[in-house]
Amino acid sequence: MLRVLLVNDTDKSIAGLEQALREAGYEVLPHVAAATGLLKAVHERQPDVVIVDVESPSRDTLEQLAMLHRHAPRPVVMFSADGDESLIRDAVGAGVAAYVVDGLAPARLAPILRVAMARFQQEVQVRQRLEELELRLGERALIDRAKGLLMEQRGMSEAEAYAALRQQAMNHGLKLIDVARRIVARSEPTG
């Protein structure tokens, strides 16, 4: 059962939304009256998804959502009366997975949440892949730097420097990147 945290940043009642969520089989957590308490509420209540109901997302609401996206990422669905294109772009940039304009029909709720969760999972996978690629790129640059140092210090060709790095890694039971780190660290002046 998915745990849903509601943020009601409007004067209207969210009882209908709560009822629709319960009928769809979701656990509805005590709601938050304004986005300013969102990050704390997420840490305390650990929801699986956050639904924000606003007339029009304010800068404060978008900033809170961006903080949530950085520090405790969750799928976020925003229901808003404002269909302004720049606001929608800003909301998506702040981590909103689904932005729904002009109200909510209870029959649409479950599919909207499924889409938001799927989009969020896809974004998580893309972010993880990007982090992996950045790590590999950084490691590749460090290995290239170590090769360059060996080429310069020992007059080796690039192939010989790479073979020397690999041989040292095998001899000491280390990864190639660890050998490269050691070579680069030894070449840096100590203060």
PDB file of C-alpha atoms in Angstrom:
ATOM      1  CA  MET A   1       0.000   0.000   0.000  1.00  0.00           C
ATOM      2  CA  LEU A   2       1.482   3.304  -1.099  1.00  0.00           C
ATOM      3  CA  ARG A   3       1.804   6.022   1.517  1.00  0.00           C
ATOM      4  CA  VAL A   4       0.659   9.431   0.247  1.00  0.00           C
ATOM      5  CA  LEU A   5       1.453  12.798   1.795  1.00  0.00           C
ATOM      6  CA  LEU A   6      -0.894  15.610   0.830  1.00  0.00           C
ATOM      7  CA  VAL A   7       0.129  19.254   0.806  1.00  0.00           C
ATOM      8  CA  ASN A   8      -2.862  21.584   0.714  1.00  0.00           C
ATOM      9  CA  ASP A   9      -1.624  25.040  -0.208  1.00  0.00           C
ATOM     10  CA  THR A  10      -5.157  26.335  -0.876  1.00  0.00           C
ATOM     11  CA  ASP A  11      -8.224  27.372   1.118  1.00  0.00           C
ATOM     12  CA  LYS A  12     -10.326  24.583  -0.353  1.00  0.00           C
ATOM     13  CA  SER A  13     -10.952  21.310   1.432  1.00  0.00           C
ATOM     14  CA  ILE A  14      -8.997  18.246   0.380  1.00  0.00           C
ATOM     15  CA  ALA A  15     -11.472  15.804   1.917  1.00  0.00           C
ATOM     16  CA  GLY A  16     -12.567  14.655  -1.544  1.00  0.00           C
ATOM     17  CA  LEU A  17      -8.974  13.990  -2.553  1.00  0.00           C
ATOM     18  CA  GLU A  18      -8.312  12.090   0.669  1.00  0.00           C
ATOM     19  CA  GLN A  19     -11.457  10.004   0.138  1.00  0.00           C
ATOM     20  CA  ALA A  20     -10.512   9.215  -3.486  1.00  0.00           C
ATOM     21  CA  LEU A  21      -7.022   8.147  -2.409  1.00  0.00           C
ATOM     22  CA  ARG A  22      -8.353   5.855   0.315  1.00  0.00           C
ATOM     23  CA  GLU A  23     -10.866   4.323  -2.080  1.00  0.00           C
ATOM     24  CA  ALA A  24      -8.040   3.688  -4.549  1.00  0.00           C
ATOM     25  CA  GLY A  25      -6.195   1.757  -1.826  1.00  0.00           C
ATOM     26  CA  TYR A  26      -3.621   4.316  -0.728  1.00  0.00           C
ATOM     27  CA  GLU A  27      -2.642   5.097   2.856  1.00  0.00           C
ATOM     28  CA  VAL A  28      -3.183   8.830   3.345  1.00  0.00           C
ATOM     29  CA  LEU A  29      -0.812  10.386   5.859  1.00  0.00           C
ATOM     30  CA  PRO A  30      -1.748  13.485   7.889  1.00  0.00           C
ATOM     31  CA  HIS A  31      -1.614  16.364   5.445  1.00  0.00           C
ATOM     32  CA  VAL A  32       0.690  19.387   5.462  1.00  0.00           C
ATOM     33  CA  ALA A  33      -1.013  22.777   5.396  1.00  0.00           C
ATOM     34  CA  ALA A  34       1.764  24.560   3.470  1.00  0.00           C
ATOM     35  CA  ALA A  35       4.823  23.598   1.451  1.00  0.00           C
ATOM     36  CA  THR A  36       7.123  25.264   4.004  1.00  0.00           C
ATOM     37  CA  GLY A  37       6.927  22.176   6.239  1.00  0.00           C
ATOM     38  CA  LEU A  38       7.285  19.702   3.394  1.00  0.00           C
ATOM     39  CA  LEU A  39      10.873  18.492   3.834  1.00  0.00           C
ATOM     40  CA  LYS A  40      10.425  17.942   7.583  1.00  0.00           C
ATOM     41  CA  ALA A  41       7.122  16.120   7.010  1.00  0.00           C
ATOM     42  CA  VAL A  42       8.705  13.852   4.398  1.00  0.00           C
ATOM     43  CA  HIS A  43      11.575  12.955   6.741  1.00  0.00           C
ATOM     44  CA  GLU A  44       9.164  12.229   9.592  1.00  0.00           C
ATOM     45  CA  ARG A  45       6.398  10.409   7.705  1.00  0.00           C
ATOM     46  CA  GLN A  46       8.362   8.721   4.874  1.00  0.00           C
ATOM     47  CA  PRO A  47       5.697   8.878   2.150  1.00  0.00           C
ATOM     48  CA  ASP A  48       6.063   7.019  -1.139  1.00  0.00           C
ATOM     49  CA  VAL A  49       4.503   9.877  -3.082  1.00  0.00           C
ATOM     50  CA  VAL A  50       3.659  13.542  -2.421  1.00  0.00           C
ATOM     51  CA  ILE A  51       0.585  15.294  -3.806  1.00  0.00           C
ATOM     52  CA  VAL A  52       0.551  19.092  -3.776  1.00  0.00           C
ATOM     53  CA  ASP A  53      -2.731  20.922  -4.294  1.00  0.00           C
ATOM     54  CA  VAL A  54      -2.228  24.617  -5.114  1.00  0.00           C
ATOM     55  CA  GLU A  55      -4.097  27.394  -6.880  1.00  0.00           C
ATOM     56  CA  SER A  56      -0.831  28.470  -8.492  1.00  0.00           C
ATOM     57  CA  PRO A  57       2.620  27.308  -7.370  1.00  0.00           C
ATOM     58  CA  SER A  58       4.468  30.125  -5.596  1.00  0.00           C
ATOM     59  CA  ARG A  59       8.230  30.629  -5.619  1.00  0.00           C
ATOM     60  CA  ASP A  60       8.312  29.362  -2.011  1.00  0.00           C
ATOM     61  CA  THR A  61       6.445  26.194  -2.969  1.00  0.00           C
ATOM     62  CA  LEU A  62       8.770  25.562  -5.907  1.00  0.00           C
ATOM     63  CA  GLU A  63      11.837  26.158  -3.719  1.00  0.00           C
ATOM     64  CA  GLN A  64      10.526  23.685  -1.135  1.00  0.00           C
ATOM     65  CA  LEU A  65       9.908  21.124  -3.862  1.00  0.00           C
ATOM     66  CA  ALA A  66      13.414  21.648  -5.237  1.00  0.00           C
ATOM     67  CA  MET A  67      14.846  21.091  -1.731  1.00  0.00           C
ATOM     68  CA  LEU A  68      12.756  17.949  -1.418  1.00  0.00           C
ATOM     69  CA  HIS A  69      14.013  16.766  -4.807  1.00  0.00           C
ATOM     70  CA  ARG A  70      17.642  17.269  -3.703  1.00  0.00           C
ATOM     71  CA  HIS A  71      17.474  15.937  -0.145  1.00  0.00           C
ATOM     72  CA  ALA A  72      14.646  13.380  -0.047  1.00  0.00           C
ATOM     73  CA  PRO A  73      13.502  12.669  -3.604  1.00  0.00           C
ATOM     74  CA  ARG A  74       9.958  11.373  -4.011  1.00  0.00           C
ATOM     75  CA  PRO A  75       7.474  11.310  -6.868  1.00  0.00           C
ATOM     76  CA  VAL A  76       5.503  14.563  -6.669  1.00  0.00           C
ATOM     77  CA  VAL A  77       2.130  15.194  -8.293  1.00  0.00           C
ATOM     78  CA  MET A  78       0.897  18.765  -8.420  1.00  0.00           C
ATOM     79  CA  PHE A  79      -2.735  19.723  -8.937  1.00  0.00           C
ATOM     80  CA  SER A  80      -3.048  23.371  -9.878  1.00  0.00           C
ATOM     81  CA  ALA A  81      -5.602  25.734 -11.317  1.00  0.00           C
ATOM     82  CA  ASP A  82      -2.808  27.547 -13.183  1.00  0.00           C
ATOM     83  CA  GLY A  83      -1.797  26.162 -16.576  1.00  0.00           C
ATOM     84  CA  ASP A  84       0.863  28.798 -17.287  1.00  0.00           C
ATOM     85  CA  GLU A  85       3.580  27.130 -19.363  1.00  0.00           C
ATOM     86  CA  SER A  86       6.488  28.744 -17.516  1.00  0.00           C
ATOM     87  CA  LEU A  87       5.039  27.662 -14.149  1.00  0.00           C
ATOM     88  CA  ILE A  88       4.695  24.113 -15.409  1.00  0.00           C
ATOM     89  CA  ARG A  89       8.320  24.175 -16.601  1.00  0.00           C
ATOM     90  CA  ASP A  90       9.447  25.580 -13.240  1.00  0.00           C
ATOM     91  CA  ALA A  91       7.466  22.922 -11.367  1.00  0.00           C
ATOM     92  CA  VAL A  92       8.950  20.103 -13.435  1.00  0.00           C
ATOM     93  CA  GLY A  93      12.400  21.639 -12.913  1.00  0.00           C
ATOM     94  CA  ALA A  94      11.747  21.567  -9.149  1.00  0.00           C
ATOM     95  CA  GLY A  95      11.067  17.829  -9.308  1.00  0.00           C
ATOM     96  CA  VAL A  96       7.343  17.578 -10.015  1.00  0.00           C
ATOM     97  CA  ALA A  97       6.708  14.329 -11.916  1.00  0.00           C
ATOM     98  CA  ALA A  98       3.126  15.154 -12.943  1.00  0.00           C
ATOM     99  CA  TYR A  99       1.451  18.561 -13.184  1.00  0.00           C
ATOM    100  CA  VAL A 100      -2.333  18.368 -13.532  1.00  0.00           C
ATOM    101  CA  VAL A 101      -4.358  21.465 -14.395  1.00  0.00           C
ATOM    102  CA  ASP A 102      -8.006  22.082 -13.565  1.00  0.00           C
ATOM    103  CA  GLY A 103      -8.920  19.696 -10.863  1.00  0.00           C
ATOM    104  CA  LEU A 104      -9.100  16.057 -10.237  1.00  0.00           C
ATOM    105  CA  ALA A 105     -11.528  13.364 -11.229  1.00  0.00           C
ATOM    106  CA  PRO A 106     -11.251  10.451  -8.763  1.00  0.00           C
ATOM    107  CA  ALA A 107     -11.155   7.943 -11.643  1.00  0.00           C
ATOM    108  CA  ARG A 108      -8.023   9.664 -13.007  1.00  0.00           C
ATOM    109  CA  LEU A 109      -6.168   9.640  -9.697  1.00  0.00           C
ATOM    110  CA  ALA A 110      -4.658   6.131  -9.796  1.00  0.00           C
ATOM    111  CA  PRO A 111      -3.367   6.428 -13.390  1.00  0.00           C
ATOM    112  CA  ILE A 112      -1.896   9.863 -12.647  1.00  0.00           C
ATOM    113  CA  LEU A 113      -0.054   8.477  -9.624  1.00  0.00           C
ATOM    114  CA  ARG A 114       1.204   5.472 -11.626  1.00  0.00           C
ATOM    115  CA  VAL A 115       2.542   7.764 -14.345  1.00  0.00           C
ATOM    116  CA  ALA A 116       4.228  10.012 -11.766  1.00  0.00           C
ATOM    117  CA  MET A 117       5.836   7.022 -10.039  1.00  0.00           C
ATOM    118  CA  ALA A 118       7.020   5.557 -13.354  1.00  0.00           C
ATOM    119  CA  ARG A 119       8.447   8.903 -14.472  1.00  0.00           C
ATOM    120  CA  PHE A 120      10.179   9.334 -11.120  1.00  0.00           C
ATOM    121  CA  GLN A 121      11.721   5.830 -11.321  1.00  0.00           C
ATOM    122  CA  GLN A 122      12.918   6.541 -14.835  1.00  0.00           C
ATOM    123  CA  GLU A 123      14.521   9.776 -13.662  1.00  0.00           C
ATOM    124  CA  VAL A 124      16.217   7.946 -10.765  1.00  0.00           C
ATOM    125  CA  GLN A 125      17.667   5.412 -13.205  1.00  0.00           C
ATOM    126  CA  VAL A 126      18.897   8.136 -15.553  1.00  0.00           C
ATOM    127  CA  ARG A 127      20.478  10.001 -12.628  1.00  0.00           C
ATOM    128  CA  GLN A 128      22.218   6.820 -11.403  1.00  0.00           C
ATOM    129  CA  ARG A 129      23.516   6.088 -14.895  1.00  0.00           C
ATOM    130  CA  LEU A 130      24.805   9.643 -15.214  1.00  0.00           C
ATOM    131  CA  GLU A 131      26.602   9.362 -11.861  1.00  0.00           C
ATOM    132  CA  GLU A 132      28.188   6.079 -12.972  1.00  0.00           C
ATOM    133  CA  LEU A 133      29.332   7.628 -16.251  1.00  0.00           C
ATOM    134  CA  GLU A 134      30.745  10.691 -14.482  1.00  0.00           C
ATOM    135  CA  LEU A 135      32.633   8.410 -12.084  1.00  0.00           C
ATOM    136  CA  ARG A 136      34.055   6.354 -14.961  1.00  0.00           C
ATOM    137  CA  LEU A 137      34.998   9.497 -16.849  1.00  0.00           C
ATOM    138  CA  GLY A 138      36.783  10.844 -13.772  1.00  0.00           C
ATOM    139  CA  GLU A 139      38.581   7.519 -13.306  1.00  0.00           C
ATOM    140  CA  ARG A 140      39.547   7.462 -16.989  1.00  0.00           C
ATOM    141  CA  ALA A 141      40.996  10.978 -16.682  1.00  0.00           C
ATOM    142  CA  LEU A 142      42.998   9.960 -13.607  1.00  0.00           C
ATOM    143  CA  ILE A 143      44.352   6.862 -15.371  1.00  0.00           C
ATOM    144  CA  ASP A 144      45.307   9.017 -18.368  1.00  0.00           C
ATOM    145  CA  ARG A 145      47.076  11.437 -16.040  1.00  0.00           C
ATOM    146  CA  ALA A 146      49.011   8.580 -14.416  1.00  0.00           C
ATOM    147  CA  LYS A 147      49.953   7.265 -17.869  1.00  0.00           C
ATOM    148  CA  GLY A 148      51.135  10.734 -18.835  1.00  0.00           C
ATOM    149  CA  LEU A 149      53.295  10.942 -15.723  1.00  0.00           C
ATOM    150  CA  LEU A 150      54.882   7.544 -16.455  1.00  0.00           C
ATOM    151  CA  MET A 151      55.464   8.570 -20.059  1.00  0.00           C
ATOM    152  CA  GLU A 152      57.125  11.793 -18.951  1.00  0.00           C
ATOM    153  CA  GLN A 153      59.163  10.399 -16.036  1.00  0.00           C
ATOM    154  CA  ARG A 154      60.253   7.096 -17.592  1.00  0.00           C
ATOM    155  CA  GLY A 155      60.211   7.922 -21.292  1.00  0.00           C
ATOM    156  CA  MET A 156      57.581   5.286 -22.020  1.00  0.00           C
ATOM    157  CA  SER A 157      55.117   5.129 -24.882  1.00  0.00           C
ATOM    158  CA  GLU A 158      51.416   5.324 -24.025  1.00  0.00           C
ATOM    159  CA  ALA A 159      51.028   1.556 -24.524  1.00  0.00           C
ATOM    160  CA  GLU A 160      54.032   0.863 -22.277  1.00  0.00           C
ATOM    161  CA  ALA A 161      52.737   3.199 -19.579  1.00  0.00           C
ATOM    162  CA  TYR A 162      49.334   1.504 -19.629  1.00  0.00           C
ATOM    163  CA  ALA A 163      50.960  -1.949 -19.503  1.00  0.00           C
ATOM    164  CA  ALA A 164      53.060  -0.787 -16.528  1.00  0.00           C
ATOM    165  CA  LEU A 165      49.946   0.411 -14.708  1.00  0.00           C
ATOM    166  CA  ARG A 166      48.183  -2.900 -15.354  1.00  0.00           C
ATOM    167  CA  GLN A 167      51.206  -4.917 -14.277  1.00  0.00           C
ATOM    168  CA  GLN A 168      51.524  -2.963 -11.035  1.00  0.00           C
ATOM    169  CA  ALA A 169      47.805  -3.429 -10.347  1.00  0.00           C
ATOM    170  CA  MET A 170      48.080  -7.197 -10.882  1.00  0.00           C
ATOM    171  CA  ASN A 171      51.275  -7.493  -8.814  1.00  0.00           C
ATOM    172  CA  HIS A 172      49.688  -5.736  -5.830  1.00  0.00           C
ATOM    173  CA  GLY A 173      46.119  -7.030  -6.208  1.00  0.00           C
ATOM    174  CA  LEU A 174      44.762  -3.527  -6.780  1.00  0.00           C
ATOM    175  CA  LYS A 175      42.395  -1.946  -9.227  1.00  0.00           C
ATOM    176  CA  LEU A 176      43.908   0.067 -12.042  1.00  0.00           C
ATOM    177  CA  ILE A 177      42.337   3.254 -10.681  1.00  0.00           C
ATOM    178  CA  ASP A 178      43.962   2.699  -7.269  1.00  0.00           C
ATOM    179  CA  VAL A 179      47.407   2.375  -8.860  1.00  0.00           C
ATOM    180  CA  ALA A 180      46.733   5.517 -10.891  1.00  0.00           C
ATOM    181  CA  ARG A 181      45.707   7.404  -7.723  1.00  0.00           C
ATOM    182  CA  ARG A 182      48.979   6.406  -6.031  1.00  0.00           C
ATOM    183  CA  ILE A 183      51.102   7.495  -8.977  1.00  0.00           C
ATOM    184  CA  VAL A 184      49.338  10.842  -9.236  1.00  0.00           C
ATOM    185  CA  ALA A 185      49.516  11.395  -5.458  1.00  0.00           C
ATOM    186  CA  ARG A 186      53.285  10.722  -5.444  1.00  0.00           C
ATOM    187  CA  SER A 187      53.802  13.252  -8.212  1.00  0.00           C
ATOM    188  CA  GLU A 188      51.993  16.075  -6.410  1.00  0.00           C
ATOM    189  CA  PRO A 189      54.147  18.386  -4.301  1.00  0.00           C
ATOM    190  CA  THR A 190      53.665  18.062  -0.558  1.00  0.00           C
ATOM    191  CA  GLY A 191      53.094  21.237   1.368  1.00  0.00           C
TER     192      GLY A 191
END
